[in-house]
Structures are given as C-alpha cells and as structure tokens.
PDB file of N, CA and C in Angstrom:
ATOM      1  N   UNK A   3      59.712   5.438  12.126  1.00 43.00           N
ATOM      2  CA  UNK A   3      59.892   4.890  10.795  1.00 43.00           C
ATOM      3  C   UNK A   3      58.541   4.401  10.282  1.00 43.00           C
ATOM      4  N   UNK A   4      58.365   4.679   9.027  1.00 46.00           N
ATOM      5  CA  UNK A   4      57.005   4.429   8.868  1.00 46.00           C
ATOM      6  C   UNK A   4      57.104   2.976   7.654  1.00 46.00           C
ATOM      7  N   UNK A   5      56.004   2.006   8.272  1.00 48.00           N
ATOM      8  CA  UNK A   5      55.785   0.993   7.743  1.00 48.00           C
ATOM      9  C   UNK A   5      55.983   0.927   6.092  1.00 48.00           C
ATOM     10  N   UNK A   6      56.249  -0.329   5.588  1.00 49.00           N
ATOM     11  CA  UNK A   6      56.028   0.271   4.382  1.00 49.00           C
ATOM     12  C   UNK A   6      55.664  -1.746   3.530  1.00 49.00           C
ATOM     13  N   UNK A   7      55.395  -1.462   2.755  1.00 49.00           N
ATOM     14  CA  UNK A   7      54.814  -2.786   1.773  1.00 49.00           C
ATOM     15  C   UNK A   7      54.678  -2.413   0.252  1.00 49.00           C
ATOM     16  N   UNK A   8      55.611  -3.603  -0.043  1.00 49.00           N
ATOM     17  CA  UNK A   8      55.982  -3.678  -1.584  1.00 49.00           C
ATOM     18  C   UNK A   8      54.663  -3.963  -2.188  1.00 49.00           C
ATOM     19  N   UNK A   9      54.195  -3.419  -3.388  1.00 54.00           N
ATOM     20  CA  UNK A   9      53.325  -3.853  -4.539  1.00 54.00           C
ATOM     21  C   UNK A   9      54.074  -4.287  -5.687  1.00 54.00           C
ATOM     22  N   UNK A  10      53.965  -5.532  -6.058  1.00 50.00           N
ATOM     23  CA  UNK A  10      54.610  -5.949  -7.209  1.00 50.00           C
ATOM     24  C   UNK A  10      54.090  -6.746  -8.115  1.00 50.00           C
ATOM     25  N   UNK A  11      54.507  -8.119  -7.961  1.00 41.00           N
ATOM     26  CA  UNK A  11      54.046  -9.427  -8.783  1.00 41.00           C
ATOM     27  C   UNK A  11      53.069  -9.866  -8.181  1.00 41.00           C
ATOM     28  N   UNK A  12      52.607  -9.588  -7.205  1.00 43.00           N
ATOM     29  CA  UNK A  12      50.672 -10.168  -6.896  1.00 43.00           C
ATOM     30  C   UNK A  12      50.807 -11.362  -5.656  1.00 43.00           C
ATOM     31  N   UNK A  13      52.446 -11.153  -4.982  1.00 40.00           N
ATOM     32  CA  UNK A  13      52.662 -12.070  -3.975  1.00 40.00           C
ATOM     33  C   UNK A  13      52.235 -11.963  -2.415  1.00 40.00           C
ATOM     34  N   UNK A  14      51.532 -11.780  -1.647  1.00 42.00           N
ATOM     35  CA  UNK A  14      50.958 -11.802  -0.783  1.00 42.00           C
ATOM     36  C   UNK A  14      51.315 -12.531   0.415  1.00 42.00           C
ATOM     37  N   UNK A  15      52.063 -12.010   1.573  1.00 37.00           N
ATOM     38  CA  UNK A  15      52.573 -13.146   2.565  1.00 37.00           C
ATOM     39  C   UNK A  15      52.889 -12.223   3.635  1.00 37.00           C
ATOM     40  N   UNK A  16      52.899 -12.587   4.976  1.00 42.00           N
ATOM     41  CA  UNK A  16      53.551 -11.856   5.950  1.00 42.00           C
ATOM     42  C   UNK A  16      53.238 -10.237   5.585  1.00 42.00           C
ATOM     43  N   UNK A  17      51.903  -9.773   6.278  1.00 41.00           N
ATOM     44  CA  UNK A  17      51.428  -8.568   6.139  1.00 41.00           C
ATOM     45  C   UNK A  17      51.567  -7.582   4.792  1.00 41.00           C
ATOM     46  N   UNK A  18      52.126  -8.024   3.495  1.00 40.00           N
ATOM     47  CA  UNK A  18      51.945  -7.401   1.981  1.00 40.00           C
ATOM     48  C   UNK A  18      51.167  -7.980   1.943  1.00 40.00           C
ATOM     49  N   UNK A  19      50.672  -6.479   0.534  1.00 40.00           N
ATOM     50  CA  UNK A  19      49.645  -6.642  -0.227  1.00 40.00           C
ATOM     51  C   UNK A  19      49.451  -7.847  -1.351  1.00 40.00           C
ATOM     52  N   UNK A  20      48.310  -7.930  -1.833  1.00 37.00           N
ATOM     53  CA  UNK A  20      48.382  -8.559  -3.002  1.00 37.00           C
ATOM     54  C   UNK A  20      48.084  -8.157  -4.131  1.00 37.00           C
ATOM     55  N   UNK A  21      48.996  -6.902  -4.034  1.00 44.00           N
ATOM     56  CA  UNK A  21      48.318  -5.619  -5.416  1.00 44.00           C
ATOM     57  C   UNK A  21      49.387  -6.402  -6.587  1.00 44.00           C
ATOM     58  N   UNK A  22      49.011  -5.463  -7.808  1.00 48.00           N
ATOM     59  CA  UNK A  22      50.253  -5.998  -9.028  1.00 48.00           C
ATOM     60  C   UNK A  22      50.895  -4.771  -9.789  1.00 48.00           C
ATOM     61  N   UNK A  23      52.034  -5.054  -9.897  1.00 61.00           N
ATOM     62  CA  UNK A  23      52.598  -3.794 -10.689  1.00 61.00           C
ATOM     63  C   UNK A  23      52.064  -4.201 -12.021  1.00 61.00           C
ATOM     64  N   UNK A  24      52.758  -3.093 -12.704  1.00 70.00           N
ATOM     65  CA  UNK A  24      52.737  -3.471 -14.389  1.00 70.00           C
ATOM     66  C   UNK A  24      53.812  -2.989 -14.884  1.00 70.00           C
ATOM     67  N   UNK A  25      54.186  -3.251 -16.129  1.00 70.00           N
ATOM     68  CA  UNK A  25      56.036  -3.804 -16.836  1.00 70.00           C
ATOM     69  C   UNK A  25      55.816  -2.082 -16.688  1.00 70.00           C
ATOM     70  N   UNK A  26      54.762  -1.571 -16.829  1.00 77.00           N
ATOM     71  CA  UNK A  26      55.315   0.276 -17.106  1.00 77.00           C
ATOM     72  C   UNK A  26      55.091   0.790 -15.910  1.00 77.00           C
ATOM     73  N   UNK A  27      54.752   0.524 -14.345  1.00 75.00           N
ATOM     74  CA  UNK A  27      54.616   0.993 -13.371  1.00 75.00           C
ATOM     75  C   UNK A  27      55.694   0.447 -12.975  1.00 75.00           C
ATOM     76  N   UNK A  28      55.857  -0.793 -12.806  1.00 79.00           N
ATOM     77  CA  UNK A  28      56.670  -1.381 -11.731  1.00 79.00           C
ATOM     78  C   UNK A  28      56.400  -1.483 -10.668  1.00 79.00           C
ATOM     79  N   UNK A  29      57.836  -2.192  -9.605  1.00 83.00           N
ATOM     80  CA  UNK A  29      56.311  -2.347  -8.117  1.00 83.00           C
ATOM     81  C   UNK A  29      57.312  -1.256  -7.604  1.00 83.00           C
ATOM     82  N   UNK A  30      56.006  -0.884  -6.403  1.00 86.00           N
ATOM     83  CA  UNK A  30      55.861   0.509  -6.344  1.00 86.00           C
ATOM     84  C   UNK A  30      56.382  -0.211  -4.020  1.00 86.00           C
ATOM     85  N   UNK A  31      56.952   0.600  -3.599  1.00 87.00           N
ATOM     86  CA  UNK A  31      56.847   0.370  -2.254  1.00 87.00           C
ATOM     87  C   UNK A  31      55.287   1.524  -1.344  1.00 87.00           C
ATOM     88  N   UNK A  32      54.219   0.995  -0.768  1.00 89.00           N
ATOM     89  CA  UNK A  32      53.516   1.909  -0.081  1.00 89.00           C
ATOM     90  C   UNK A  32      53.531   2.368   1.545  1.00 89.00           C
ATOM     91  N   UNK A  33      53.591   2.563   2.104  1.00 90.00           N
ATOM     92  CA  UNK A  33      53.457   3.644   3.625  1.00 90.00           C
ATOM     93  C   UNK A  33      52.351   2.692   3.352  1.00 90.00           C
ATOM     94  N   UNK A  34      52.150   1.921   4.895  1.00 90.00           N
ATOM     95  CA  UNK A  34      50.371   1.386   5.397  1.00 90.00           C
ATOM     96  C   UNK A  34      49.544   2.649   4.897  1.00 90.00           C
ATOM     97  N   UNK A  35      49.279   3.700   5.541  1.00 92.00           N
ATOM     98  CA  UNK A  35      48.417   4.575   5.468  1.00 92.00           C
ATOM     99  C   UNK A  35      47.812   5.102   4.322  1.00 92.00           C
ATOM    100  N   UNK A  36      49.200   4.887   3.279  1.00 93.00           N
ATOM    101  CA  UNK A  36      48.700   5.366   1.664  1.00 93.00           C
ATOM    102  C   UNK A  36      47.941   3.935   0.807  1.00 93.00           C
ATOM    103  N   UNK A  37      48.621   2.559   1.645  1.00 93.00           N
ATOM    104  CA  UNK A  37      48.046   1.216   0.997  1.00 93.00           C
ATOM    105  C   UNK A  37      46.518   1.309   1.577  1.00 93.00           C
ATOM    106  N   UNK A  38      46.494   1.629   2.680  1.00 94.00           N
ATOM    107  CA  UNK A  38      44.753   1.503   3.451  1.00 94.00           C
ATOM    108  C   UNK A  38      44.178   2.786   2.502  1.00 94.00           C
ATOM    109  N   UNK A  39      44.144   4.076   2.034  1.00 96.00           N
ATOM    110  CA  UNK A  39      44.459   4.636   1.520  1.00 96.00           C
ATOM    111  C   UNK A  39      43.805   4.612  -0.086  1.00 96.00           C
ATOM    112  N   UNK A  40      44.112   3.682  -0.891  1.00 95.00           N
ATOM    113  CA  UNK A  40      44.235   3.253  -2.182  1.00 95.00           C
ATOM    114  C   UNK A  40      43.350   2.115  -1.688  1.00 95.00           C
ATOM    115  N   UNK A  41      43.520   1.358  -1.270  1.00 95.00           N
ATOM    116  CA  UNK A  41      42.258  -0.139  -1.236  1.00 95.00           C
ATOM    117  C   UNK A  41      40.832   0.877  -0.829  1.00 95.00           C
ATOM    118  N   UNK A  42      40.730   1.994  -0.172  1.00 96.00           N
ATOM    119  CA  UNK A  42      39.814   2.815  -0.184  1.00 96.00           C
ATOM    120  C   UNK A  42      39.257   3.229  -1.396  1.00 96.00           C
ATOM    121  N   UNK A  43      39.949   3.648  -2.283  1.00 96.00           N
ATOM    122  CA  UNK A  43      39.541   3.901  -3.925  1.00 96.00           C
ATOM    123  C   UNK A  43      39.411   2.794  -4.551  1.00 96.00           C
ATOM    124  N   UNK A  44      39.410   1.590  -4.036  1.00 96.00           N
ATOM    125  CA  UNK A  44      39.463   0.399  -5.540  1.00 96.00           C
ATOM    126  C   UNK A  44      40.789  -0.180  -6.101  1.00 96.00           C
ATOM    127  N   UNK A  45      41.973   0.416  -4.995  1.00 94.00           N
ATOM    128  CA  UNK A  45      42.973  -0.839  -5.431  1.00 94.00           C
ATOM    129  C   UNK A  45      43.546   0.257  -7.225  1.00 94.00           C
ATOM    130  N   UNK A  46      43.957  -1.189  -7.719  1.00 92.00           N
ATOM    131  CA  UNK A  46      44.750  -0.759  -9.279  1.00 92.00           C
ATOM    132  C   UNK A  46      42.936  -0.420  -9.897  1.00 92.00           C
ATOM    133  N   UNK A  47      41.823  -0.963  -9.652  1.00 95.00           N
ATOM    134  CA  UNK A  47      40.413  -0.739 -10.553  1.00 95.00           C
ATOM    135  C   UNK A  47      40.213   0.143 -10.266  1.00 95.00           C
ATOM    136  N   UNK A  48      40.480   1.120  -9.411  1.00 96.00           N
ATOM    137  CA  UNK A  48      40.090   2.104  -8.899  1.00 96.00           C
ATOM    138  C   UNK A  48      40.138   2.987  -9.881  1.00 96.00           C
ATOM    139  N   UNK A  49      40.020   4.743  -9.424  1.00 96.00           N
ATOM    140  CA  UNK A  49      40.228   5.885 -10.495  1.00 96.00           C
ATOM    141  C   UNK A  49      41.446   6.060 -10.367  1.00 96.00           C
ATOM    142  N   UNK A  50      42.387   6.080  -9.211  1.00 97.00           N
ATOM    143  CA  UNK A  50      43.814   6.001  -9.353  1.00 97.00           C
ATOM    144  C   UNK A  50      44.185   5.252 -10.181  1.00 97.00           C
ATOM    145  N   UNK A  51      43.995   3.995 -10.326  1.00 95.00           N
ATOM    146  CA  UNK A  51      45.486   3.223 -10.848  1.00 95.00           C
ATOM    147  C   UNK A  51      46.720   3.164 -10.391  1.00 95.00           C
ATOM    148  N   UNK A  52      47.489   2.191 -10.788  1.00 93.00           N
ATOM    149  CA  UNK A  52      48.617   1.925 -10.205  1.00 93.00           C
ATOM    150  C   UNK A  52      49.423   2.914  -9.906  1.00 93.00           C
ATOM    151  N   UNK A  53      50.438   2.708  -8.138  1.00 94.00           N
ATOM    152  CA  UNK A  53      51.302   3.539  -8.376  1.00 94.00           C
ATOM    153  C   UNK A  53      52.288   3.597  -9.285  1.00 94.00           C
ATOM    154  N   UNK A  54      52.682   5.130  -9.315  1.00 93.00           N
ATOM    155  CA  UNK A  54      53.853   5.202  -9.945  1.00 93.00           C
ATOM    156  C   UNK A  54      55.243   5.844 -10.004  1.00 93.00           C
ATOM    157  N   UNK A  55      55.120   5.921  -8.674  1.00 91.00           N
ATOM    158  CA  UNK A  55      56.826   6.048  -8.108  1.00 91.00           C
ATOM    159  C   UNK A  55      56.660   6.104  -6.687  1.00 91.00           C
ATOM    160  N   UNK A  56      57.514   5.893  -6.360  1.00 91.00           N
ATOM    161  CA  UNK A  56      57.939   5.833  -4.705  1.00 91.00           C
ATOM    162  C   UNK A  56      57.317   6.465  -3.772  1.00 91.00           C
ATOM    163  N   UNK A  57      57.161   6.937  -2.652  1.00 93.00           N
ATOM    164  CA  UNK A  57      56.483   7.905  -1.821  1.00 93.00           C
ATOM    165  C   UNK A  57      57.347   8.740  -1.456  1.00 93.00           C
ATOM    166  N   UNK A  58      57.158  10.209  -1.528  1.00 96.00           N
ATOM    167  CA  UNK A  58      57.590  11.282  -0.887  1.00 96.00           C
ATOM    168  C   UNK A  58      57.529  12.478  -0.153  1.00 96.00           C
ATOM    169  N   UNK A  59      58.308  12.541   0.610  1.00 95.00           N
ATOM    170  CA  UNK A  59      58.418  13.300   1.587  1.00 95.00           C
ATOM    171  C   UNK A  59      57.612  14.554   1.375  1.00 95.00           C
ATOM    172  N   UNK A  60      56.744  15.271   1.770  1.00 95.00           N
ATOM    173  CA  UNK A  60      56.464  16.645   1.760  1.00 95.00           C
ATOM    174  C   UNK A  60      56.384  17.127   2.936  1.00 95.00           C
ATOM    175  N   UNK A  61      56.139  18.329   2.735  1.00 94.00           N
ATOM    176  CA  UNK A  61      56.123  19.259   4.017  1.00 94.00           C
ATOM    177  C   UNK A  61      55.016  18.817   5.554  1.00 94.00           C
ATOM    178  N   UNK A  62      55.428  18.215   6.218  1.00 93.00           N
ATOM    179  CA  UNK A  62      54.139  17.311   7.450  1.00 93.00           C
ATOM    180  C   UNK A  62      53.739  15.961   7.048  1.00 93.00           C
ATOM    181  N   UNK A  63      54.433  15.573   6.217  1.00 96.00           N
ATOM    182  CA  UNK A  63      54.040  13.826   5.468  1.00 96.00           C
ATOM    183  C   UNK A  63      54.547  13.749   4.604  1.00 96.00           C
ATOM    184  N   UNK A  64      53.881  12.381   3.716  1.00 96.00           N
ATOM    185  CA  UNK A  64      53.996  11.563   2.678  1.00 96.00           C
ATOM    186  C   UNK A  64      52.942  11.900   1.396  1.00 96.00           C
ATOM    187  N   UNK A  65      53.428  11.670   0.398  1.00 97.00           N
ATOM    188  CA  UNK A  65      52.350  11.434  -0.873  1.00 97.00           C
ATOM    189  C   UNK A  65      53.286  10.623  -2.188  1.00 97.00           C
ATOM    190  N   UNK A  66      52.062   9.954  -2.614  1.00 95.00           N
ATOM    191  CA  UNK A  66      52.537   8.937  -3.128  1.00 95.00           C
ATOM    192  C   UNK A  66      52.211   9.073  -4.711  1.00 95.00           C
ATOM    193  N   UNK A  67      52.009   9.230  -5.715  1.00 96.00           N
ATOM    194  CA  UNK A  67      51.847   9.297  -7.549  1.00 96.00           C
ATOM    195  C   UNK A  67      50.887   7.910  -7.518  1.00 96.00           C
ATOM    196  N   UNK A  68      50.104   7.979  -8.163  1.00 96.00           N
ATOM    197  CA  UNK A  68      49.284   6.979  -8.842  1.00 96.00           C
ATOM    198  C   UNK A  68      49.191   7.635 -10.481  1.00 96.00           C
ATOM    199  N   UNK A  69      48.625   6.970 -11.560  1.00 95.00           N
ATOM    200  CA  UNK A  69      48.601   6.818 -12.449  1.00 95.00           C
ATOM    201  C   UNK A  69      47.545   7.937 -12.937  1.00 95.00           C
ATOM    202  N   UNK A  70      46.530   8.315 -11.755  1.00 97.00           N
ATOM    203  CA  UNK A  70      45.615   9.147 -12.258  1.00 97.00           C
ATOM    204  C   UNK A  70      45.670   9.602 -11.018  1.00 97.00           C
ATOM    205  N   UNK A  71      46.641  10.491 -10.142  1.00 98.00           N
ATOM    206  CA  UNK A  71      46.156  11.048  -8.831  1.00 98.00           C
ATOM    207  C   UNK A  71      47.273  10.806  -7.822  1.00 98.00           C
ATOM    208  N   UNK A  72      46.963  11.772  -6.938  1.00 98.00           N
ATOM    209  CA  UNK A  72      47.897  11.169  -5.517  1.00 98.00           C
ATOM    210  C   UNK A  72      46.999  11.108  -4.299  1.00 98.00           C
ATOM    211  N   UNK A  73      47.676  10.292  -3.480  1.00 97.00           N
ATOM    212  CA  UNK A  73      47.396  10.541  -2.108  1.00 97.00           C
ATOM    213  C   UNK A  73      48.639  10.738  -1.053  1.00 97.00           C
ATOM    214  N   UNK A  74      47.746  11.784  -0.566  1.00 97.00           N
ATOM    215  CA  UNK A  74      48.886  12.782   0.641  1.00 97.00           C
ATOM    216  C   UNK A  74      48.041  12.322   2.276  1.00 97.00           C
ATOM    217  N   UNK A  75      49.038  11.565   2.687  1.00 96.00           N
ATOM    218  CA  UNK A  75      48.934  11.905   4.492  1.00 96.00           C
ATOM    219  C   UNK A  75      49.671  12.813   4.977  1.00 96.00           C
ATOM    220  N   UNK A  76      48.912  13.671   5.724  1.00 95.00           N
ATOM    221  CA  UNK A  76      49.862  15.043   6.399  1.00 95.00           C
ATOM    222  C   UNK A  76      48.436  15.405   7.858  1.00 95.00           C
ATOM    223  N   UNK A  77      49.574  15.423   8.989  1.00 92.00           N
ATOM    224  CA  UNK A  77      49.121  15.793  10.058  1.00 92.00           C
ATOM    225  C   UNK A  77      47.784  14.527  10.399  1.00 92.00           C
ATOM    226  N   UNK A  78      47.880  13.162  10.461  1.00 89.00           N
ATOM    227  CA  UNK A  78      46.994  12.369  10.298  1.00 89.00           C
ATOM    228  C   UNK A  78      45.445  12.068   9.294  1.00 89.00           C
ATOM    229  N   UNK A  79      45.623  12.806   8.370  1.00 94.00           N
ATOM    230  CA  UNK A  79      44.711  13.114   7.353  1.00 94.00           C
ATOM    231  C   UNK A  79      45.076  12.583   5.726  1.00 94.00           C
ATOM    232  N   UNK A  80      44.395  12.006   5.059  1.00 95.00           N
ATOM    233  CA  UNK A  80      43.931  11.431   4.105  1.00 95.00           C
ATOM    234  C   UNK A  80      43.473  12.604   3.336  1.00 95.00           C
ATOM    235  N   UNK A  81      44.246  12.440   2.060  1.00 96.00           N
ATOM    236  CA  UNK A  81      44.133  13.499   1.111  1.00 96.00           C
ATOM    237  C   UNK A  81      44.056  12.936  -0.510  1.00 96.00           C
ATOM    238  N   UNK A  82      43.009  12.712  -1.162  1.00 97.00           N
ATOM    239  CA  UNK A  82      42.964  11.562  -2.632  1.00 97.00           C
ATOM    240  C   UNK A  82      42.767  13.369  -3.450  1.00 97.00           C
ATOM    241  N   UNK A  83      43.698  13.071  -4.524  1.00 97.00           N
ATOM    242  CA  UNK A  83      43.553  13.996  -5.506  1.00 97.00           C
ATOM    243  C   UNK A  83      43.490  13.478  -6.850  1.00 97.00           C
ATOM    244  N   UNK A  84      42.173  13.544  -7.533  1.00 97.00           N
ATOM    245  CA  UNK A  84      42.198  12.691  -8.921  1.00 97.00           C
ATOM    246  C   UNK A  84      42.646  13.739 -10.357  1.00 97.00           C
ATOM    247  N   UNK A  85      43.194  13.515 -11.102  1.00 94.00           N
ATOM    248  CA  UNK A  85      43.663  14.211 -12.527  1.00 94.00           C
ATOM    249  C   UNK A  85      43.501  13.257 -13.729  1.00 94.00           C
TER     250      UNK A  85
END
C-alpha cells in the first residue's frame, strides 16, 4: 500500500505536508514519492503548480496532474512532464 499525504489548508502535523490547496484545486491526496517528487520542482511556486486531481494508477505506477504537468513513478523512477 503506498503511503499517501493530504495537501490542503496548509496544516502540517504527524508526517503531512504543509502544502495548500486552492478553492479551484482543492486538496489533492499525494503518494510520498510524487510529494518528494514536487518539493523537487518548487512545491505550488514551482512550474507545476498545484495538484489537480488524485493520483492514478498507470501501467507499472502512479502519476499524479499538476496544474502545469505531471509526475509519473513507474518501475522506481521519477518522471516530471511540464505543459
């Protein structure tokens, strides 16, 4: 089962983040790997931006929607795609 940590209202406690949604993202749940992941790019300042929907399943992993991009873990590998 893979870890996972809410991004929301900017609350921070017991291993969550202290990221923030927004009224048009909402909080977003992350996989550790995609949160380590995204604090790699800069968090919400980053070129991503906030997520924006849930994480899903693909073929050998996870990938997650950001606002400008995804990131895909598959087969232990880190995958940032910017648009």
């Amino acid at each position: 089962k893979t870890a996972r940590t809410r991004v929301g209202r900017g609350e921070g406690s017991k291993g969550k983040t202290a990221g923030r949604g927004t009224k048009g993202t909402g909080a977003r749940y992350l996989p550790i790997a995609i949160r380590d992941a995204w604090a790699g790019t800069g968090w919400e300042n980053g070129r991503l931006g906030y997520p924006t929907a849930d994480p899903e399943t693909v073929p050998g992993g996870t990938r997650q929607t950001f606002q400008h991009g995804t990131i895909t873990i598959s087969a232990g590998r880190v995958g940032v795609e910017y648009r």
